[in-house]
Amino acid sequence: MLRLTSNQCVAITFMLNGREISGPIEPRMLLSDFLRDELGKTGTHVGCEHGVCGACTVRIDGLAVRACLTLAVQADGRRVETVEGLAGADGVLGALQEAFHRHHALQCGYCSAGLLMSLTALFEQVASPSEAEIRDVIGGHLCRCTGYAGILAAALDVTKVYKEKTTI
Amino acid sequence: MKPRPFAYCRPETAAEAAVLLAEYGDEARILAGGQSLLPMLNFRLVDAAALIDISRIEELSYIRETGDRLEIGAAVTQAQLLAYPDLAKAVPLLAKGLPFVGHVQTRNRGTVCGSLAHADPSSELPLVLATLGGEVVLRSARGERVVGAAEFQLGLLTTAREPDELIVAARFPLQSPGTGSAFTEVARRHGDFAIVSLAAVAAGAALRLGVGGVADHPAVAAFDGLAGADLDAALNAFVWELGGSDDLHASAHYRRDLVRRLGRRVLEEAQACSA
């Protein structure tokens, strides 16, 4: 049984975007803070810190989850994916990122990383999700710039559904 | 917006968790999915000397049909239950209510038993458990006991769980043939806390309605054999019994009106499903 005192600092290890990483944590450290402050991976944004806004959404073992509602210690031994892992090693954007760019699915960009991780998880689970399924997933994120139209268009474009529709 | 320091324990069995609870008592909090606990810790609304993380306990990660119940272990997430292939047949009310629980991103971590333990008055899973007359299995170093839903949730964020007890499972009655169910809720946006949530079960003339978000716990009442103006009158009497108060999200008046109108609608929907 793992047992840590409140100020005990231990190293955790997990796969981050396909590479094993390790870093020190205390029990109370949130995964979002570990990613940003210990690992310097600032692509994961922190908004509300109580699970409402979705900015910090990452994937753990493939599932989209809130990094601010996950303790870093809970990610120990897991597979974590963040927005930094979406583009290729050569910097070429992924299909969803490309579609976000094409459809102006962001303005300030604060919510984008979380949306990209949620939608990536959806596309992995459902090859060609319906508009309703996409809306359900996007509903877990707050975007105050776009009104969501561009985000929905980008996601639909990736599913190829968009091409068959004249308007959304 | 960061939690105060706490110790962290990750037991490997439910028995180990019970020993830790006996040691810490109400100084400890159980961490399963953390989707209710972490916000409260981040806001510092809750203090804990220790968190006991049960999310990796293998023996609590199961969904099985035993007798006339669907039993769900304490490590099962809401998303795992929603993906259970027989859910719509076994407990249709759960299949109808679960999509209203938070968002897909919180259902991926939030647990079924964690929702019951948290006991938010507007929460969907305690409402489903209460409406179906399910039960909660509690274990401590002293032994195990089973508590019915009506005796379990006592009020706002308050349950019959003793400080040294761990919810190890929840049991939802399987739906019997000729029974129908329906679920609906009103929230500011999908996935937000419900202003009012309603669950209904119909079997022949037997009608049962559960209401969340008005009283300080899910309120369940029978409306057997009632229809038309009689049903409206009974719903009106019921809603005045619930109390309810104005808050930031809605007035008590609005909540009463929702129960009167949507109550009748979900009961009729449940009846239609039972045919």
Tab-separated table of C-alpha atoms in Angstrom:
chain	number	residue	atom	x	y	z
A	1	MET	CA	0.000	0.000	0.000
A	2	LEU	CA	1.275	3.451	-0.936
A	3	ARG	CA	1.204	5.828	2.034
A	4	LEU	CA	2.457	9.400	1.906
A	5	THR	CA	2.478	12.003	4.650
A	6	SER	CA	1.127	15.432	3.764
A	7	ASN	CA	4.519	17.046	3.122
A	8	GLN	CA	6.260	14.003	1.757
A	9	CYS	CA	7.842	14.577	-1.631
A	10	VAL	CA	8.114	11.557	-3.901
A	11	ALA	CA	8.801	10.972	-7.567
A	12	ILE	CA	6.039	9.787	-9.853
A	13	THR	CA	6.508	8.325	-13.310
A	14	PHE	CA	4.116	8.142	-16.201
A	15	MET	CA	4.040	8.087	-19.979
A	16	LEU	CA	3.538	11.616	-21.266
A	17	ASN	CA	2.768	11.783	-24.989
A	18	GLY	CA	4.559	8.491	-25.525
A	19	ARG	CA	7.678	9.291	-23.487
A	20	GLU	CA	8.350	8.239	-19.933
A	21	ILE	CA	8.680	11.211	-17.602
A	22	SER	CA	9.312	11.521	-13.907
A	23	GLY	CA	9.029	14.349	-11.415
A	24	PRO	CA	8.562	15.194	-7.740
A	25	ILE	CA	5.117	15.640	-6.193
A	26	GLU	CA	3.457	16.188	-2.846
A	27	PRO	CA	0.073	14.508	-2.309
A	28	ARG	CA	-1.896	17.723	-2.796
A	29	MET	CA	-0.354	18.627	-6.154
A	30	LEU	CA	-2.906	18.683	-8.984
A	31	LEU	CA	-2.024	17.025	-12.277
A	32	SER	CA	-2.556	20.348	-14.069
A	33	ASP	CA	0.043	22.049	-11.840
A	34	PHE	CA	2.449	19.130	-12.177
A	35	LEU	CA	2.290	19.336	-15.963
A	36	ARG	CA	2.747	23.090	-16.053
A	37	ASP	CA	4.995	23.889	-13.102
A	38	GLU	CA	7.144	20.763	-12.728
A	39	LEU	CA	7.377	19.623	-16.339
A	40	GLY	CA	7.042	23.014	-18.025
A	41	LYS	CA	4.334	21.675	-20.314
A	42	THR	CA	2.200	24.796	-20.375
A	43	GLY	CA	-0.022	23.712	-23.269
A	44	THR	CA	-2.542	22.454	-20.706
A	45	HIS	CA	-4.357	25.546	-19.464
A	46	VAL	CA	-5.865	26.154	-16.057
A	47	GLY	CA	-9.133	28.052	-15.879
A	48	CYS	CA	-11.645	27.495	-13.119
A	49	GLU	CA	-9.880	24.760	-11.101
A	50	HIS	CA	-13.152	23.103	-10.205
A	51	GLY	CA	-13.929	21.091	-13.289
A	52	VAL	CA	-16.421	23.410	-14.956
A	53	CYS	CA	-14.523	25.174	-17.747
A	54	GLY	CA	-12.682	22.237	-19.329
A	55	ALA	CA	-9.547	24.229	-20.229
A	56	CYS	CA	-7.298	21.729	-18.412
A	57	THR	CA	-8.746	18.616	-20.088
A	58	VAL	CA	-6.092	15.991	-20.845
A	59	ARG	CA	-6.325	12.283	-21.588
A	60	ILE	CA	-5.484	9.592	-19.066
A	61	ASP	CA	-5.355	6.081	-20.487
A	62	GLY	CA	-7.175	7.455	-23.518
A	63	LEU	CA	-10.087	9.068	-21.645
A	64	ALA	CA	-10.669	12.823	-21.601
A	65	VAL	CA	-10.528	14.005	-17.979
A	66	ARG	CA	-10.046	17.210	-16.006
A	67	ALA	CA	-6.404	17.618	-14.964
A	68	CYS	CA	-7.491	20.053	-12.217
A	69	LEU	CA	-9.697	17.364	-10.649
A	70	THR	CA	-6.965	14.751	-10.719
A	71	LEU	CA	-4.112	14.556	-8.253
A	72	ALA	CA	-0.702	14.171	-9.872
A	73	VAL	CA	-0.107	11.080	-7.729
A	74	GLN	CA	-3.191	9.484	-9.316
A	75	ALA	CA	-1.519	9.681	-12.732
A	76	ASP	CA	1.420	7.604	-11.504
A	77	GLY	CA	1.960	4.672	-13.865
A	78	ARG	CA	-0.712	5.870	-16.287
A	79	ARG	CA	-0.597	7.054	-19.886
A	80	VAL	CA	-1.155	10.825	-20.082
A	81	GLU	CA	-1.636	12.789	-23.285
A	82	THR	CA	-1.670	16.555	-23.630
A	83	VAL	CA	-1.997	19.013	-26.487
A	84	GLU	CA	1.794	18.938	-26.920
A	85	GLY	CA	1.441	15.414	-28.280
A	86	LEU	CA	-1.001	16.213	-31.071
A	87	ALA	CA	1.345	17.675	-33.674
A	88	GLY	CA	3.954	15.485	-35.337
A	89	ALA	CA	7.611	15.598	-34.318
A	90	ASP	CA	8.213	17.810	-37.341
A	91	GLY	CA	5.664	20.329	-36.030
A	92	VAL	CA	3.038	19.478	-38.613
A	93	LEU	CA	-0.406	19.953	-37.078
A	94	GLY	CA	-2.782	17.018	-36.641
A	95	ALA	CA	-5.982	16.814	-38.688
A	96	LEU	CA	-8.126	18.279	-35.911
A	97	GLN	CA	-5.684	21.111	-35.237
A	98	GLU	CA	-5.617	21.845	-38.964
A	99	ALA	CA	-9.419	21.969	-39.005
A	100	PHE	CA	-9.457	24.332	-35.983
A	101	HIS	CA	-7.109	26.608	-37.905
A	102	ARG	CA	-9.151	26.418	-41.078
A	103	HIS	CA	-12.489	27.122	-39.388
A	104	HIS	CA	-11.286	29.821	-36.969
A	105	ALA	CA	-12.308	27.573	-34.080
A	106	LEU	CA	-10.417	29.775	-31.655
A	107	GLN	CA	-9.816	33.398	-30.907
A	108	CYS	CA	-7.895	33.750	-27.655
A	109	GLY	CA	-7.075	30.043	-27.682
A	110	TYR	CA	-7.393	29.507	-23.950
A	111	CYS	CA	-9.983	26.736	-24.279
A	112	SER	CA	-8.474	25.107	-27.372
A	113	ALA	CA	-6.099	22.625	-25.758
A	114	GLY	CA	-8.881	21.090	-23.692
A	115	LEU	CA	-11.304	20.956	-26.614
A	116	LEU	CA	-8.689	19.306	-28.804
A	117	MET	CA	-8.067	16.602	-26.195
A	118	SER	CA	-11.783	15.897	-25.675
A	119	LEU	CA	-12.470	15.735	-29.406
A	120	THR	CA	-9.397	13.574	-30.031
A	121	ALA	CA	-10.743	11.112	-27.468
A	122	LEU	CA	-14.150	11.169	-29.166
A	123	PHE	CA	-12.682	10.517	-32.619
A	124	GLU	CA	-10.733	7.576	-31.247
A	125	GLN	CA	-13.845	6.065	-29.682
A	126	VAL	CA	-16.250	6.819	-32.515
A	127	ALA	CA	-14.759	6.962	-35.982
A	128	SER	CA	-17.522	9.155	-37.395
A	129	PRO	CA	-19.414	10.813	-34.543
A	130	SER	CA	-22.766	12.502	-35.101
A	131	GLU	CA	-23.296	16.227	-34.626
A	132	ALA	CA	-25.191	15.430	-31.412
A	133	GLU	CA	-22.242	13.422	-30.071
A	134	ILE	CA	-19.856	16.245	-30.920
A	135	ARG	CA	-22.125	18.814	-29.249
A	136	ASP	CA	-22.305	16.624	-26.132
A	137	VAL	CA	-18.505	16.547	-25.868
A	138	ILE	CA	-18.084	20.268	-26.645
A	139	GLY	CA	-20.714	20.945	-23.956
A	140	GLY	CA	-18.077	20.041	-21.384
A	141	HIS	CA	-16.014	23.093	-22.340
A	142	LEU	CA	-16.464	26.822	-21.967
A	143	CYS	CA	-15.447	29.003	-24.906
A	144	ARG	CA	-16.291	32.684	-24.537
A	145	CYS	CA	-14.865	33.850	-27.885
A	146	THR	CA	-16.230	31.761	-30.708
A	147	GLY	CA	-19.821	30.917	-29.870
A	148	TYR	CA	-18.778	27.327	-30.692
A	149	ALA	CA	-19.803	27.527	-34.368
A	150	GLY	CA	-16.212	27.286	-35.625
A	151	ILE	CA	-15.398	24.506	-33.170
A	152	LEU	CA	-18.383	22.484	-34.318
A	153	ALA	CA	-17.541	23.153	-37.969
A	154	ALA	CA	-13.960	22.005	-37.418
A	155	ALA	CA	-15.056	18.814	-35.712
A	156	LEU	CA	-17.649	18.095	-38.376
A	157	ASP	CA	-15.067	18.746	-41.072
A	158	VAL	CA	-12.839	16.092	-39.543
A	159	THR	CA	-15.728	13.627	-39.603
A	160	LYS	CA	-16.357	14.579	-43.238
A	161	VAL	CA	-19.973	15.207	-42.348
A	162	TYR	CA	-19.439	18.903	-42.862
A	163	LYS	CA	-18.729	18.440	-46.536
A	164	GLU	CA	-22.185	17.014	-47.126
A	165	LYS	CA	-23.968	19.911	-45.465
A	166	THR	CA	-24.414	23.403	-46.796
A	167	THR	CA	-24.932	25.106	-43.450
A	168	ILE	CA	-24.494	24.319	-39.798
B	1	MET	CA	-7.749	27.429	-5.316
B	2	LYS	CA	-5.249	24.784	-4.256
B	3	PRO	CA	-6.012	22.167	-1.619
B	4	ARG	CA	-4.513	22.356	1.827
B	5	PRO	CA	-1.947	19.616	2.514
B	6	PHE	CA	-3.228	16.117	3.217
B	7	ALA	CA	-1.722	12.655	3.579
B	8	TYR	CA	-2.417	10.186	0.789
B	9	CYS	CA	-3.070	6.470	1.140
B	10	ARG	CA	-3.692	4.062	-1.691
B	11	PRO	CA	-4.913	0.781	-0.191
B	12	GLU	CA	-5.015	-2.303	-2.408
B	13	THR	CA	-8.039	-3.975	-0.826
B	14	ALA	CA	-11.331	-2.842	0.695
B	15	ALA	CA	-10.179	-4.396	3.982
B	16	GLU	CA	-7.073	-2.179	3.984
B	17	ALA	CA	-9.266	0.841	3.272
B	18	ALA	CA	-11.503	-0.075	6.227
B	19	VAL	CA	-8.476	-0.307	8.529
B	20	LEU	CA	-7.330	3.153	7.401
B	21	LEU	CA	-10.832	4.563	7.986
B	22	ALA	CA	-10.883	3.069	11.477
B	23	GLU	CA	-7.564	4.828	12.112
B	24	TYR	CA	-8.484	8.252	10.710
B	25	GLY	CA	-12.269	8.316	11.290
B	26	ASP	CA	-13.834	11.578	10.112
B	27	GLU	CA	-10.384	13.092	9.579
B	28	ALA	CA	-10.123	11.144	6.330
B	29	ARG	CA	-11.980	11.427	3.060
B	30	ILE	CA	-12.472	8.658	0.553
B	31	LEU	CA	-11.136	9.549	-2.887
B	32	ALA	CA	-12.669	7.564	-5.743
B	33	GLY	CA	-13.198	9.661	-8.877
B	34	GLY	CA	-12.654	12.934	-7.035
B	35	GLN	CA	-15.104	14.860	-9.216
B	36	SER	CA	-16.998	16.236	-6.209
B	37	LEU	CA	-14.222	16.002	-3.605
B	38	LEU	CA	-11.465	17.742	-5.568
B	39	PRO	CA	-13.510	20.907	-6.271
B	40	MET	CA	-14.328	21.141	-2.562
B	41	LEU	CA	-10.681	20.605	-1.628
B	42	ASN	CA	-9.545	23.153	-4.236
B	43	PHE	CA	-12.019	25.690	-2.839
B	44	ARG	CA	-10.961	24.708	0.696
B	45	LEU	CA	-14.578	24.044	1.588
B	46	VAL	CA	-13.417	20.683	2.911
B	47	ASP	CA	-10.397	19.778	4.989
B	48	ALA	CA	-8.990	16.302	5.219
B	49	ALA	CA	-6.035	14.987	7.201
B	50	ALA	CA	-5.825	12.157	4.708
B	51	LEU	CA	-7.294	10.994	1.428
B	52	ILE	CA	-7.858	7.275	1.034
B	53	ASP	CA	-7.740	6.541	-2.693
B	54	ILE	CA	-9.900	3.524	-3.505
B	55	SER	CA	-9.904	4.044	-7.271
B	56	ARG	CA	-7.372	1.273	-7.938
B	57	ILE	CA	-8.926	-1.393	-5.708
B	58	GLU	CA	-9.588	-4.259	-8.115
B	59	GLU	CA	-12.232	-5.982	-5.981
B	60	LEU	CA	-14.399	-2.821	-6.052
B	61	SER	CA	-14.297	-2.553	-9.834
B	62	TYR	CA	-17.225	-4.684	-10.962
B	63	ILE	CA	-20.761	-4.471	-12.325
B	64	ARG	CA	-22.831	-7.623	-11.845
B	65	GLU	CA	-26.415	-8.748	-11.720
B	66	THR	CA	-27.103	-10.608	-8.488
B	67	GLY	CA	-30.634	-11.865	-7.913
B	68	ASP	CA	-32.975	-8.970	-8.664
B	69	ARG	CA	-30.302	-6.290	-8.316
B	70	LEU	CA	-27.611	-4.649	-10.409
B	71	GLU	CA	-24.660	-4.288	-8.066
B	72	ILE	CA	-22.032	-1.662	-8.811
B	73	GLY	CA	-18.690	-1.625	-7.010
B	74	ALA	CA	-17.299	1.573	-5.529
B	75	ALA	CA	-14.497	1.943	-8.073
B	76	VAL	CA	-16.836	1.856	-11.089
B	77	THR	CA	-17.018	5.156	-12.948
B	78	GLN	CA	-20.212	6.660	-14.310
B	79	ALA	CA	-18.811	6.218	-17.849
B	80	GLN	CA	-18.134	2.518	-17.218
B	81	LEU	CA	-21.702	2.004	-16.027
B	82	LEU	CA	-23.092	3.900	-19.009
B	83	ALA	CA	-21.071	1.576	-21.273
B	84	TYR	CA	-22.394	-1.575	-19.539
B	85	PRO	CA	-24.022	-3.371	-22.500
B	86	ASP	CA	-27.163	-4.549	-20.661
B	87	LEU	CA	-27.847	-1.317	-18.784
B	88	ALA	CA	-30.857	-0.195	-20.851
B	89	LYS	CA	-32.461	-3.591	-20.265
B	90	ALA	CA	-31.387	-4.149	-16.667
B	91	VAL	CA	-32.040	-0.714	-15.122
B	92	PRO	CA	-33.436	1.588	-17.841
B	93	LEU	CA	-33.826	4.476	-15.379
B	94	LEU	CA	-30.034	4.472	-14.857
B	95	ALA	CA	-29.466	4.475	-18.613
B	96	LYS	CA	-31.816	7.460	-18.894
B	97	GLY	CA	-30.447	9.403	-15.920
B	98	LEU	CA	-26.691	8.884	-16.350
B	99	PRO	CA	-26.275	11.108	-19.438
B	100	PHE	CA	-27.436	14.026	-17.247
B	101	VAL	CA	-24.593	13.440	-14.752
B	102	GLY	CA	-21.975	16.135	-15.359
B	103	HIS	CA	-20.135	15.964	-18.669
B	104	VAL	CA	-18.435	13.109	-20.462
B	105	GLN	CA	-15.110	14.400	-19.133
B	106	THR	CA	-16.250	14.181	-15.484
B	107	ARG	CA	-18.149	10.906	-15.987
B	108	ASN	CA	-14.846	9.385	-17.124
B	109	ARG	CA	-13.555	9.724	-13.555
B	110	GLY	CA	-16.596	10.281	-11.345
B	111	THR	CA	-17.904	7.114	-9.700
B	112	VAL	CA	-21.455	5.925	-9.117
B	113	CYS	CA	-20.913	5.292	-5.407
B	114	GLY	CA	-19.035	8.580	-5.062
B	115	SER	CA	-22.144	10.449	-6.220
B	116	LEU	CA	-24.194	8.614	-3.598
B	117	ALA	CA	-21.620	9.358	-0.892
B	118	HIS	CA	-21.475	13.054	-1.804
B	119	ALA	CA	-25.291	13.275	-1.508
B	120	ASP	CA	-25.885	16.525	-3.350
B	121	PRO	CA	-29.655	17.199	-3.278
B	122	SER	CA	-29.732	17.900	-7.028
B	123	SER	CA	-27.597	14.924	-7.986
B	124	GLU	CA	-29.054	12.367	-10.430
B	125	LEU	CA	-27.725	9.056	-9.104
B	126	PRO	CA	-29.056	9.435	-5.540
B	127	LEU	CA	-32.409	10.328	-7.125
B	128	VAL	CA	-32.415	7.176	-9.260
B	129	LEU	CA	-31.414	5.038	-6.271
B	130	ALA	CA	-34.162	6.566	-4.110
B	131	THR	CA	-36.859	6.303	-6.784
B	132	LEU	CA	-36.073	2.637	-7.417
B	133	GLY	CA	-35.715	1.826	-3.722
B	134	GLY	CA	-32.122	0.624	-4.094
B	135	GLU	CA	-29.582	0.175	-1.352
B	136	VAL	CA	-26.017	0.929	-0.361
B	137	VAL	CA	-23.529	-1.592	1.030
B	138	LEU	CA	-21.290	-0.177	3.762
B	139	ARG	CA	-18.200	-1.861	5.142
B	140	SER	CA	-16.033	-1.041	8.121
B	141	ALA	CA	-13.545	-2.891	10.283
B	142	ARG	CA	-16.624	-3.704	12.411
B	143	GLY	CA	-18.433	-5.517	9.617
B	144	GLU	CA	-20.805	-4.926	6.747
B	145	ARG	CA	-24.338	-3.536	6.613
B	146	VAL	CA	-26.880	-2.714	3.956
B	147	VAL	CA	-28.863	0.537	4.101
B	148	GLY	CA	-31.913	1.334	1.958
B	149	ALA	CA	-31.837	4.516	-0.097
B	150	ALA	CA	-34.572	6.163	1.988
B	151	GLU	CA	-32.541	5.698	5.163
B	152	PHE	CA	-29.190	6.474	3.528
B	153	GLN	CA	-29.438	10.068	2.332
B	154	LEU	CA	-30.439	12.149	5.338
B	155	GLY	CA	-30.071	15.670	4.025
B	156	LEU	CA	-27.776	18.155	2.314
B	157	LEU	CA	-24.440	16.340	1.769
B	158	THR	CA	-25.360	14.131	4.728
B	159	THR	CA	-25.731	10.361	4.743
B	160	ALA	CA	-26.099	7.541	7.248
B	161	ARG	CA	-22.512	6.475	6.573
B	162	GLU	CA	-20.507	6.359	9.789
B	163	PRO	CA	-17.043	7.979	9.670
B	164	ASP	CA	-15.304	4.589	9.674
B	165	GLU	CA	-17.488	3.131	6.920
B	166	LEU	CA	-16.734	2.762	3.240
B	167	ILE	CA	-19.432	2.419	0.572
B	168	VAL	CA	-18.312	-0.737	-1.199
B	169	ALA	CA	-21.261	-1.076	-3.575
B	170	ALA	CA	-24.659	0.252	-4.615
B	171	ARG	CA	-27.524	-2.025	-5.599
B	172	PHE	CA	-30.177	-0.893	-8.076
B	173	PRO	CA	-33.291	-3.101	-8.492
B	174	LEU	CA	-33.532	-4.669	-11.944
B	175	GLN	CA	-36.567	-3.462	-13.842
B	176	SER	CA	-39.293	-6.095	-13.932
B	177	PRO	CA	-41.379	-6.788	-17.058
B	178	GLY	CA	-44.346	-4.469	-17.572
B	179	THR	CA	-42.577	-1.603	-15.846
B	180	GLY	CA	-41.665	1.681	-17.496
B	181	SER	CA	-39.416	4.513	-16.405
B	182	ALA	CA	-38.576	8.067	-17.411
B	183	PHE	CA	-36.079	10.738	-16.387
B	184	THR	CA	-35.777	14.436	-17.104
B	185	GLU	CA	-34.200	17.520	-15.637
B	186	VAL	CA	-33.941	21.243	-16.054
B	187	ALA	CA	-30.521	22.909	-15.774
B	188	ARG	CA	-29.069	26.188	-17.001
B	189	ARG	CA	-27.003	24.221	-19.501
B	190	HIS	CA	-26.655	20.498	-20.048
B	191	GLY	CA	-24.296	19.029	-17.476
B	192	ASP	CA	-24.774	21.756	-14.887
B	193	PHE	CA	-26.306	21.055	-11.509
B	194	ALA	CA	-29.997	20.398	-11.959
B	195	ILE	CA	-32.478	23.047	-10.882
B	196	VAL	CA	-35.007	20.234	-10.683
B	197	SER	CA	-34.557	16.599	-11.699
B	198	LEU	CA	-37.365	14.050	-11.930
B	199	ALA	CA	-37.464	10.264	-12.176
B	200	ALA	CA	-40.619	8.207	-12.635
B	201	VAL	CA	-41.469	4.514	-12.528
B	202	ALA	CA	-44.794	3.040	-13.657
B	203	ALA	CA	-46.038	-0.526	-13.346
B	204	GLY	CA	-49.712	-0.864	-14.187
B	205	ALA	CA	-51.595	1.540	-11.919
B	206	ALA	CA	-48.596	1.882	-9.592
B	207	LEU	CA	-46.854	5.224	-10.129
B	208	ARG	CA	-43.799	6.495	-8.312
B	209	LEU	CA	-42.129	9.889	-8.742
B	210	GLY	CA	-38.772	10.990	-7.394
B	211	VAL	CA	-37.789	14.667	-7.276
B	212	GLY	CA	-34.302	16.078	-6.822
B	213	GLY	CA	-33.197	19.675	-6.392
B	214	VAL	CA	-36.119	20.911	-4.294
B	215	ALA	CA	-35.881	19.312	-0.828
B	216	ASP	CA	-32.512	18.650	0.841
B	217	HIS	CA	-32.625	15.030	-0.327
B	218	PRO	CA	-34.359	13.109	-3.157
B	219	ALA	CA	-38.085	12.983	-2.321
B	220	VAL	CA	-40.128	10.016	-3.520
B	221	ALA	CA	-43.913	9.662	-3.470
B	222	ALA	CA	-46.506	7.233	-4.851
B	223	PHE	CA	-49.325	8.395	-7.126
B	224	ASP	CA	-50.961	5.015	-7.658
B	225	GLY	CA	-54.045	4.968	-9.853
B	226	LEU	CA	-54.123	8.753	-10.267
B	227	ALA	CA	-54.698	10.566	-13.545
B	228	GLY	CA	-55.948	13.876	-14.878
B	229	ALA	CA	-57.063	16.487	-12.331
B	230	ASP	CA	-56.574	14.048	-9.427
B	231	LEU	CA	-52.934	13.577	-10.416
B	232	ASP	CA	-52.427	17.339	-10.731
B	233	ALA	CA	-53.933	17.886	-7.289
B	234	ALA	CA	-51.752	15.168	-5.759
B	235	LEU	CA	-48.633	16.595	-7.428
B	236	ASN	CA	-49.510	20.036	-6.108
B	237	ALA	CA	-49.912	18.704	-2.569
B	238	PHE	CA	-46.623	16.792	-2.895
B	239	VAL	CA	-44.647	19.779	-4.126
B	240	TRP	CA	-45.791	21.958	-1.228
B	241	GLU	CA	-44.589	19.254	1.175
B	242	LEU	CA	-41.097	19.406	-0.332
B	243	GLY	CA	-40.368	22.874	0.985
B	244	GLY	CA	-37.664	24.229	-1.257
B	245	SER	CA	-36.245	27.723	-1.209
B	246	ASP	CA	-35.063	30.470	-3.509
B	247	ASP	CA	-31.436	30.439	-4.490
B	248	LEU	CA	-29.099	31.884	-7.109
B	249	HIS	CA	-30.360	29.490	-9.787
B	250	ALA	CA	-34.130	29.547	-9.398
B	251	SER	CA	-36.951	30.600	-7.130
B	252	ALA	CA	-38.908	28.106	-5.038
B	253	HIS	CA	-41.986	29.120	-7.022
B	254	TYR	CA	-40.303	28.168	-10.314
B	255	ARG	CA	-39.127	24.857	-8.860
B	256	ARG	CA	-42.661	23.997	-7.683
B	257	ASP	CA	-44.016	24.798	-11.108
B	258	LEU	CA	-41.406	22.547	-12.764
B	259	VAL	CA	-42.356	19.642	-10.501
B	260	ARG	CA	-46.069	20.099	-11.194
B	261	ARG	CA	-45.652	20.247	-14.969
B	262	LEU	CA	-42.690	17.931	-15.576
B	263	GLY	CA	-43.833	15.534	-12.845
B	264	ARG	CA	-46.968	14.781	-14.777
B	265	ARG	CA	-45.002	14.518	-18.020
B	266	VAL	CA	-42.425	11.995	-16.722
B	267	LEU	CA	-45.127	9.910	-15.060
B	268	GLU	CA	-47.022	9.728	-18.346
B	269	GLU	CA	-43.808	8.942	-20.194
B	270	ALA	CA	-43.047	6.106	-17.767
B	271	GLN	CA	-46.569	4.753	-18.247
B	272	ALA	CA	-46.148	4.876	-22.014
B	273	CYS	CA	-42.873	2.904	-21.700
B	274	SER	CA	-44.528	0.259	-19.520
B	275	ALA	CA	-47.148	-0.653	-22.097
